[in-house]
mmCIF file of C-alpha atoms in Angstrom:
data_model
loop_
_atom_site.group_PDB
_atom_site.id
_atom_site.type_symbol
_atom_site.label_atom_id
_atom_site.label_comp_id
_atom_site.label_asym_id
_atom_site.label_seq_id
_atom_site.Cartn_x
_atom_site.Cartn_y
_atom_site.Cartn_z
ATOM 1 C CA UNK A 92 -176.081 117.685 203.388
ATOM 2 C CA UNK A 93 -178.225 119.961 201.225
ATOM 3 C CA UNK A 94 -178.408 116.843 198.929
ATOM 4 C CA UNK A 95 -179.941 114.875 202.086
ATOM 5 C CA UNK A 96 -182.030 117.483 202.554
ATOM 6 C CA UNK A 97 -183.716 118.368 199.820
ATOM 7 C CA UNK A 98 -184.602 114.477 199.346
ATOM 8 C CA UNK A 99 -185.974 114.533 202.566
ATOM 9 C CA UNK A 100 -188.516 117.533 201.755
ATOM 10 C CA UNK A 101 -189.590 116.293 198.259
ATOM 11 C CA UNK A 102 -190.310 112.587 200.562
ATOM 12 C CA UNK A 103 -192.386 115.005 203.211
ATOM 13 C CA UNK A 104 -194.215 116.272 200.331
ATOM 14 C CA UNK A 105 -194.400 112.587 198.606
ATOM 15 C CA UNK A 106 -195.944 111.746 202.057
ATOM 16 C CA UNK A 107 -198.212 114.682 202.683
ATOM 17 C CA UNK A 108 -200.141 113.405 199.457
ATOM 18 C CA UNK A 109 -201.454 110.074 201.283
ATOM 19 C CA UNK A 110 -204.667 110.857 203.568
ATOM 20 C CA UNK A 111 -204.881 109.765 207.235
ATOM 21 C CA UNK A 112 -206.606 109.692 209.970
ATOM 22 C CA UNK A 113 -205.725 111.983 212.788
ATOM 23 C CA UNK A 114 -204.239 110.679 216.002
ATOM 24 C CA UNK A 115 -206.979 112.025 218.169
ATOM 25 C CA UNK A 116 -210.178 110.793 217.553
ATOM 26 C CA UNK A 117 -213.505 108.973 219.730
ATOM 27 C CA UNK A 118 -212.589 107.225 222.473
ATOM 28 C CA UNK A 119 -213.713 103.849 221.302
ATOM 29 C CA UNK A 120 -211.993 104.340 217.896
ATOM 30 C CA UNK A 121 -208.796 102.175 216.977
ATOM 31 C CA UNK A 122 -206.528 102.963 214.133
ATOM 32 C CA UNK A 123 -204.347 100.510 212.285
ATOM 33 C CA UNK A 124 -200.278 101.271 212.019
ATOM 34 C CA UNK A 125 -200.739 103.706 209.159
ATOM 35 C CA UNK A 126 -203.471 105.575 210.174
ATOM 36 C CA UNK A 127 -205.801 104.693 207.091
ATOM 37 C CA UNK A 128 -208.389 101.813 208.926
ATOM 38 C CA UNK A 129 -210.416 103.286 211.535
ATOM 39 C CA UNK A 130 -212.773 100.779 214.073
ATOM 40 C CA UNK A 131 -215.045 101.171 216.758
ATOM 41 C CA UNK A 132 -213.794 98.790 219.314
ATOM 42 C CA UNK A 133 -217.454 98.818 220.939
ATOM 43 C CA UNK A 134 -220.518 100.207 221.761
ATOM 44 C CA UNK A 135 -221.901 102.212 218.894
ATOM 45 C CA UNK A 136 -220.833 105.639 219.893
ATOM 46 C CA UNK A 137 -217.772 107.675 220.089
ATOM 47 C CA UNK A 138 -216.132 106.923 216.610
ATOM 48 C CA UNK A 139 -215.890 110.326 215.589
ATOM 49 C CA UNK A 140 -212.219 110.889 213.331
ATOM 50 C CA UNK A 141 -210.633 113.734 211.632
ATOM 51 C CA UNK A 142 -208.307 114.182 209.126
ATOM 52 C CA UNK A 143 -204.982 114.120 209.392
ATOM 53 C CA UNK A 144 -204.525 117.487 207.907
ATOM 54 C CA UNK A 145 -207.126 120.298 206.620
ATOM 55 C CA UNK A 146 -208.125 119.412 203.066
ATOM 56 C CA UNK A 147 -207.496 121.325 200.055
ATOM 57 C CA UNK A 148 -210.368 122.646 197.762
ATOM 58 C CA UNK A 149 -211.566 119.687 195.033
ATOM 59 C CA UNK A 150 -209.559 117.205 197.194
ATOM 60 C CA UNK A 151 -211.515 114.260 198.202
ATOM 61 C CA UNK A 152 -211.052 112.444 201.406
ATOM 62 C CA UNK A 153 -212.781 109.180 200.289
ATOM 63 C CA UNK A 154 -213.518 106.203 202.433
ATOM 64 C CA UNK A 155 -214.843 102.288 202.207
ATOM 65 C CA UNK A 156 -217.035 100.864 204.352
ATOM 66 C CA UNK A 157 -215.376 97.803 205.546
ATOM 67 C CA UNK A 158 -217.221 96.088 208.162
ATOM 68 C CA UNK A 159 -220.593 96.193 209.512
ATOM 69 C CA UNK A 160 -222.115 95.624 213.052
ATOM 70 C CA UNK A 161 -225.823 93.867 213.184
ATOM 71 C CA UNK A 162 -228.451 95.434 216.137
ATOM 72 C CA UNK A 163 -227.856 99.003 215.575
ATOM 73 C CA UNK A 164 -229.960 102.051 214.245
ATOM 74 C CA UNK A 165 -227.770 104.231 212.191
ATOM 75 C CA UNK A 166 -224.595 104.479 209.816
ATOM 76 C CA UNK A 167 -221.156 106.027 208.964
ATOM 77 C CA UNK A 168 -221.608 109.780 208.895
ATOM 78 C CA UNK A 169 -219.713 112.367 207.400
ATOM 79 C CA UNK A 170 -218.839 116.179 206.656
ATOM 80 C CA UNK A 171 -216.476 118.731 207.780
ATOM 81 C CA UNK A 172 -215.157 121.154 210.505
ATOM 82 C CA UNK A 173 -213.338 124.395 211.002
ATOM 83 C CA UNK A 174 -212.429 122.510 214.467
ATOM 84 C CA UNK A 175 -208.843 121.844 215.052
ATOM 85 C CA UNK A 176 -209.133 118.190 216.607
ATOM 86 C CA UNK A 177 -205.627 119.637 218.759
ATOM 87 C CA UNK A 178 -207.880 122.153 219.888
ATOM 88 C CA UNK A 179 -210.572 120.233 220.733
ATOM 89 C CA UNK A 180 -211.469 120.047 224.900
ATOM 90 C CA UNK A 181 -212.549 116.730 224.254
ATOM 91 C CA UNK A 182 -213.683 114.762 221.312
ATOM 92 C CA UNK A 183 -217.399 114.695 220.882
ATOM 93 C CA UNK A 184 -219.277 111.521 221.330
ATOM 94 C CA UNK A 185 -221.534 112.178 218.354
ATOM 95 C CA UNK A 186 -220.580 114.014 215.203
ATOM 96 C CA UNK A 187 -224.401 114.878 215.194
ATOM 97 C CA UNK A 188 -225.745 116.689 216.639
ATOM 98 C CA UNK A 189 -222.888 116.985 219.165
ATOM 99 C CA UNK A 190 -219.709 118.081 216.973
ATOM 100 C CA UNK A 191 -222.251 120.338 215.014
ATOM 101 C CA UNK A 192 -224.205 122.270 218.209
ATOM 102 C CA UNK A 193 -220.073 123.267 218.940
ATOM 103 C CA UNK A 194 -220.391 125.359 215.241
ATOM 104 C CA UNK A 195 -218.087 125.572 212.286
ATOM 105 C CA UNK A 196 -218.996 121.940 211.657
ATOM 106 C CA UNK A 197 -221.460 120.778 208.587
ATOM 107 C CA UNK A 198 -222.160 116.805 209.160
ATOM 108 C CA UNK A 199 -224.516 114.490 207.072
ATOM 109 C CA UNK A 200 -225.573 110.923 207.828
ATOM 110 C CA UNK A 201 -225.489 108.641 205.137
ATOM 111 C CA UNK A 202 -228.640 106.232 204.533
ATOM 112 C CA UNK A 203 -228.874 103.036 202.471
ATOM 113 C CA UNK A 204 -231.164 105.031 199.669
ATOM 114 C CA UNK A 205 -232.040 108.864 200.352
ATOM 115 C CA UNK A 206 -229.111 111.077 199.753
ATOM 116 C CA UNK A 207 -229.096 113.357 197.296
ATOM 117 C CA UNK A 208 -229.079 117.420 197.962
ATOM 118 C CA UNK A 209 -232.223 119.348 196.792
ATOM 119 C CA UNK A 210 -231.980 122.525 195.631
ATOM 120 C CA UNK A 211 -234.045 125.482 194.277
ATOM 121 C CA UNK A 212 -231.628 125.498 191.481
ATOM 122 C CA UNK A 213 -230.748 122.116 190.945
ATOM 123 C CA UNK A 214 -234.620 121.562 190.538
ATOM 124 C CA UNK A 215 -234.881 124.340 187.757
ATOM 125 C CA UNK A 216 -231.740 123.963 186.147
ATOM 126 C CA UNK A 217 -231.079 119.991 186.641
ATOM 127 C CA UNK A 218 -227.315 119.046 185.497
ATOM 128 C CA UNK A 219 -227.278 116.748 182.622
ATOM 129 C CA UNK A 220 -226.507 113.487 183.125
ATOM 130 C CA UNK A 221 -223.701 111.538 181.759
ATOM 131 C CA UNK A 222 -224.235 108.418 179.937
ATOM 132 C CA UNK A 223 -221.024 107.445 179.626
ATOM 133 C CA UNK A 224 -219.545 105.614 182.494
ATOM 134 C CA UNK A 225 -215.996 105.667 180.594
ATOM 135 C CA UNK A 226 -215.205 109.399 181.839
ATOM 136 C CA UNK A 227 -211.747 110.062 183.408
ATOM 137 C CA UNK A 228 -213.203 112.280 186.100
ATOM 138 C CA UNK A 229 -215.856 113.409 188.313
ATOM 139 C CA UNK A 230 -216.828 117.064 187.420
ATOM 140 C CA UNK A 231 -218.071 119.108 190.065
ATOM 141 C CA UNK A 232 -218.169 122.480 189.714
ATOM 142 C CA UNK A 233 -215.059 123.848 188.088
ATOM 143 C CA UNK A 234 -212.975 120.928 190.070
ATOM 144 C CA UNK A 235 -212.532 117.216 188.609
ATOM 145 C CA UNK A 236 -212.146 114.194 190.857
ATOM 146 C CA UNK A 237 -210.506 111.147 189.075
ATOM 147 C CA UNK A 238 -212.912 108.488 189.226
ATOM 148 C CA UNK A 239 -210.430 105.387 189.312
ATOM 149 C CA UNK A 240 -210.600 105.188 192.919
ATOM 150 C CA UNK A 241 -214.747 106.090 193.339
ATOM 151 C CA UNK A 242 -216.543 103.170 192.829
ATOM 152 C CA UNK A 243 -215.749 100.329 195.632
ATOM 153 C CA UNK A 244 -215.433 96.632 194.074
ATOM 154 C CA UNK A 245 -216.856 93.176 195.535
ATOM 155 C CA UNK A 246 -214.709 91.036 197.625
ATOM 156 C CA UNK A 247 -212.584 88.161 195.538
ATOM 157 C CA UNK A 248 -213.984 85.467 194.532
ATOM 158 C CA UNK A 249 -215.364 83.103 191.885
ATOM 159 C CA UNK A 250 -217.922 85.660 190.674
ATOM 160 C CA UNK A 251 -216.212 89.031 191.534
ATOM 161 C CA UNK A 252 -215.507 89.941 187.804
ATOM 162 C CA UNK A 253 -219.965 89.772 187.651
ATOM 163 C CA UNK A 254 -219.630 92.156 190.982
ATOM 164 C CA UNK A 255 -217.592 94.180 190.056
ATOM 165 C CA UNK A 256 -219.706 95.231 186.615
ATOM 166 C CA UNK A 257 -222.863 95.709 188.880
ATOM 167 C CA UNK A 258 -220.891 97.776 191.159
ATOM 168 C CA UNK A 259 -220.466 100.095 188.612
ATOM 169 C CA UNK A 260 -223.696 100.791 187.985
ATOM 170 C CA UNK A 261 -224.257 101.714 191.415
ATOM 171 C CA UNK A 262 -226.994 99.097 192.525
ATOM 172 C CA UNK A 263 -224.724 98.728 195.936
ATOM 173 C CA UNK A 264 -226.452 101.070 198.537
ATOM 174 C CA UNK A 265 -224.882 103.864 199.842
ATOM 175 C CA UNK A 266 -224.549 101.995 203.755
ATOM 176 C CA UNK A 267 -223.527 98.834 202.178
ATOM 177 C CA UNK A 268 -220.127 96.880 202.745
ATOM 178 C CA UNK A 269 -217.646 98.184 200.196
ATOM 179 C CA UNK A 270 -219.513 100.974 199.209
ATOM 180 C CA UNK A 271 -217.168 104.093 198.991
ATOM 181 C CA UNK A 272 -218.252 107.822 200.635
ATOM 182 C CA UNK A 273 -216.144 110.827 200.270
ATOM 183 C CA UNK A 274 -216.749 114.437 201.017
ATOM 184 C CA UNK A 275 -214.845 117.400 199.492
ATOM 185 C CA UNK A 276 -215.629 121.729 199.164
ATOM 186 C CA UNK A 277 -215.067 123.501 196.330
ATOM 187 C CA UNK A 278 -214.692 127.546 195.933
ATOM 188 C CA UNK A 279 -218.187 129.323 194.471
ATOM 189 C CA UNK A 280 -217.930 132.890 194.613
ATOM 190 C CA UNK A 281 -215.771 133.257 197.161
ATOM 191 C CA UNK A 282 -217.220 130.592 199.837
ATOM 192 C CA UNK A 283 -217.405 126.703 199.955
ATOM 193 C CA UNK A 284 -219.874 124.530 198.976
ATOM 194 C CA UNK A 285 -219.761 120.872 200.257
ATOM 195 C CA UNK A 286 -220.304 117.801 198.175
ATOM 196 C CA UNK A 287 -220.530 114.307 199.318
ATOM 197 C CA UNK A 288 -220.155 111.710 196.428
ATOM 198 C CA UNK A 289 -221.083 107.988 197.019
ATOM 199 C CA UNK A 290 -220.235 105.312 195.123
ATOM 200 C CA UNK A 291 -218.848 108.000 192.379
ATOM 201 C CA UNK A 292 -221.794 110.127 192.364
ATOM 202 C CA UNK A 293 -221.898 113.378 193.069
ATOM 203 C CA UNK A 294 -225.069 113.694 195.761
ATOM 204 C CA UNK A 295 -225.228 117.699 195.507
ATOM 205 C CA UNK A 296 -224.175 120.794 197.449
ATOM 206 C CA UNK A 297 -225.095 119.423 200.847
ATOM 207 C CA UNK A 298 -223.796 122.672 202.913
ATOM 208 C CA UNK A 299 -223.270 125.746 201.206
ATOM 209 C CA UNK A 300 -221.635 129.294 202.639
ATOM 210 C CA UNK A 301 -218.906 127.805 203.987
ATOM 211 C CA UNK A 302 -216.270 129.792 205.091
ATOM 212 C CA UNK A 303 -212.977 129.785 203.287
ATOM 213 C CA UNK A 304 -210.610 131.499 205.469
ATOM 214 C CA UNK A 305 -209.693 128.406 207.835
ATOM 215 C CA UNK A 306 -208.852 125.170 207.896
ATOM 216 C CA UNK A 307 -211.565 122.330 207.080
ATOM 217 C CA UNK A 308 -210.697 119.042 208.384
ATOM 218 C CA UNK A 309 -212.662 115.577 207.134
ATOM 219 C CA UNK A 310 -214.924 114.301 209.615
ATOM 220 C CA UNK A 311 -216.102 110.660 209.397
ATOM 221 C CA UNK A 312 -217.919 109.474 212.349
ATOM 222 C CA UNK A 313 -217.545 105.231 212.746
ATOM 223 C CA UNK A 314 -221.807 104.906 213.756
ATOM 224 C CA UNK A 315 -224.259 102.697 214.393
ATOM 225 C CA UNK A 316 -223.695 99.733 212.242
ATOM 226 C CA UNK A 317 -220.388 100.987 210.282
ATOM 227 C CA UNK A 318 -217.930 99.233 212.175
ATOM 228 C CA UNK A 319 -214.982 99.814 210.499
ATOM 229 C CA UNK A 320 -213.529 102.173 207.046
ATOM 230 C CA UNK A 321 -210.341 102.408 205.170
ATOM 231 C CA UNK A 322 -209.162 105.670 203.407
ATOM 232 C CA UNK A 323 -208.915 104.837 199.706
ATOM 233 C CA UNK A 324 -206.044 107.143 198.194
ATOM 234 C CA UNK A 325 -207.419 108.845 195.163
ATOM 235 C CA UNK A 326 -204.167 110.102 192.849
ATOM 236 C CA UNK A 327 -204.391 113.594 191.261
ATOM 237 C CA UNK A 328 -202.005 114.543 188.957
ATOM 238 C CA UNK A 329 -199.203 111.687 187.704
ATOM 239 C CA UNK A 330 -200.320 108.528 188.784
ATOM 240 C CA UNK A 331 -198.275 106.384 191.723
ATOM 241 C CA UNK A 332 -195.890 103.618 190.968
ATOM 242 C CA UNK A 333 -198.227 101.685 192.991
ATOM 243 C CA UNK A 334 -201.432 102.487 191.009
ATOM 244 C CA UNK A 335 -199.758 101.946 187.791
ATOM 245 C CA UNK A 336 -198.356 98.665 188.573
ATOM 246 C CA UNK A 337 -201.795 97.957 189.785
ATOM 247 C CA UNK A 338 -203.479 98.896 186.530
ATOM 248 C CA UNK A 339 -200.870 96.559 184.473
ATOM 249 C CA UNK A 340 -201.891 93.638 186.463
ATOM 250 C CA UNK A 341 -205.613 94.070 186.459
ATOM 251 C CA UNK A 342 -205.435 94.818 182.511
ATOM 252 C CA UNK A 343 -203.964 90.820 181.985
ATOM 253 C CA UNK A 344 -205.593 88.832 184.272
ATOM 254 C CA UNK A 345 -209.202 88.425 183.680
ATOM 255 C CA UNK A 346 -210.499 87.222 187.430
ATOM 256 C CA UNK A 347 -208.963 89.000 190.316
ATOM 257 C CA UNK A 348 -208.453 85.572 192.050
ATOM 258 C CA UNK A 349 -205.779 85.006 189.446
ATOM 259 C CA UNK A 350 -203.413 87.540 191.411
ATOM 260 C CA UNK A 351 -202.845 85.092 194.058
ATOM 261 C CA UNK A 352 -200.867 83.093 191.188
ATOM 262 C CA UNK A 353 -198.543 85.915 190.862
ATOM 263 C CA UNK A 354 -195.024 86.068 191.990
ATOM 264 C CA UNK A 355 -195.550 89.453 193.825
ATOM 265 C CA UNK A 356 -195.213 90.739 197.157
ATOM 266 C CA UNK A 357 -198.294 90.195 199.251
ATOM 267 C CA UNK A 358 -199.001 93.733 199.753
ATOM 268 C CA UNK A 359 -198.808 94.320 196.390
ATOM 269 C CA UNK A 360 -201.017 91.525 195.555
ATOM 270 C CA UNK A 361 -203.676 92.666 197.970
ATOM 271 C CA UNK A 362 -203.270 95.914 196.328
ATOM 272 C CA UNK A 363 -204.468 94.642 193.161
ATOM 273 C CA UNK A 364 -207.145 92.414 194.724
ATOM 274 C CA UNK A 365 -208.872 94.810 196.418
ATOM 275 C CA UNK A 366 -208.185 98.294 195.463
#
């Protein structure tokens, strides 16, 4: 019995390491079986979600934009919220400026070019910038984020190996199908700053102040003409099986279309393909 159990807590905590989307959420949002694919069924409103659970400081709840919906004004936005979404009366039908005017909530929209932070100090002490696109992780402020998982890649095809490269230089605007958004707070003198990083760059401290002593939840609100987004599960620490059986494949094949060839499971093939 205390065999059983203990296998069943280190699975819990195996499980607690995925991100997903919390059950409540807008009322024109649908969620696929494991909570990771939010879409707005219609309309262009009420598409706000939450995380599953409050994040942790330097821990990035990251997201691709999946599909998009012509004729409307707008796109995906995101930030965070002291707001327990049990708590919540109802779910607001706009993360801005409706989630925000309840307080305790610091939301950005994302636009296809202008989204970088601006700051007195960032302007008189500008961070250097890397030139070498090779790095392990994402430094931002005294917490890394791996970058494996950052950058979004094209859709399969004959010339997604050419994609791919150019989506690593971060041509792909920030609104654009597969482009990748995450937010995250780190600690600065005892209070939380909040970053947004698109496309694996770090846009700036958007919010800054934030209280530390409750529970931030990820807010991503489904808008305008983001019509649907997938968590992407960044790994900290030891790698998954998953991801490493996904890096063995992609490091001997040299066009993702190859993977279809394989004799492998089809969710591990679209694994490979896509992630």
């Amino acid at each position: 019995k205390n065999s059983r159990s203990s296998k069943d807590h280190r699975m819990a905590a195996v499980s607690d390491l995925y991100m997903r989307f919390h059950q409540i959420h807008g009322a024109n949002v649908r969620l696929d079986d494991s909570q990771t694919q939010a879409t707005r069924a219609e309309s262009f409103g009420n598409g706000v979600c939450f995380s599953k659970e409050p994040l942790d400081p330097g821990k990035i709840f990251l997201v691709e934009i999946e599909e998009k919906e012509l004729g409307w004004c707008g796109n995906v936005r995101i930030g965070l919220t002291a707001h327990d979404p049990r708590n919540l009366e109802t779910v607001p039908e706009y993360s801005l400026p409706d989630l925000v005017n309840l307080g305790s909530s610091w939301i950005f929209a994302i636009t296809r070019n202008h989204n970088k932070a601006s700051t007195d100090d960032q302007q008189s002490n500008p961070a250097p910038k890397s030139h070498c696109s090779m790095e392990a992780f994402l430094q931002i402020g005294n917490y890394k984020v791996p970058k494996d998982k950052l950058v979004g890649r094209s859709r399969p095809g004959r010339y997604s190996h050419i994609l791919d490269q150019l989506y690593k230089t971060n041509i792909l605007p920030a609104t654009a199908r597969g482009s990748r958004v995450g937010v995250l707070y780190i600690i600065r003198a005892n209070m939380g700053d909040l970053h947004i990083v698109i496309n694996g760059e770090d846009m700036g401290p958007c919010a800054r102040g934030i209280p530390i002593n409750q529970p931030l939840y990820a807010v991503v609100d489904v808008f305008a003409s983001t019509k649907s987004v997938r968590i992407i599960q960044v790994d900290y620490g030891f790698p998954s099986l998953q991801t490493l059986c996904r890096q063995v494949v992609q490091k001997h094949i040299m066009h993702r279309l190859a993977i279809d060839w394989l004799e492998l499971p089809a969710l591990l093939k679209n694994y490979c393909k896509y992630e």
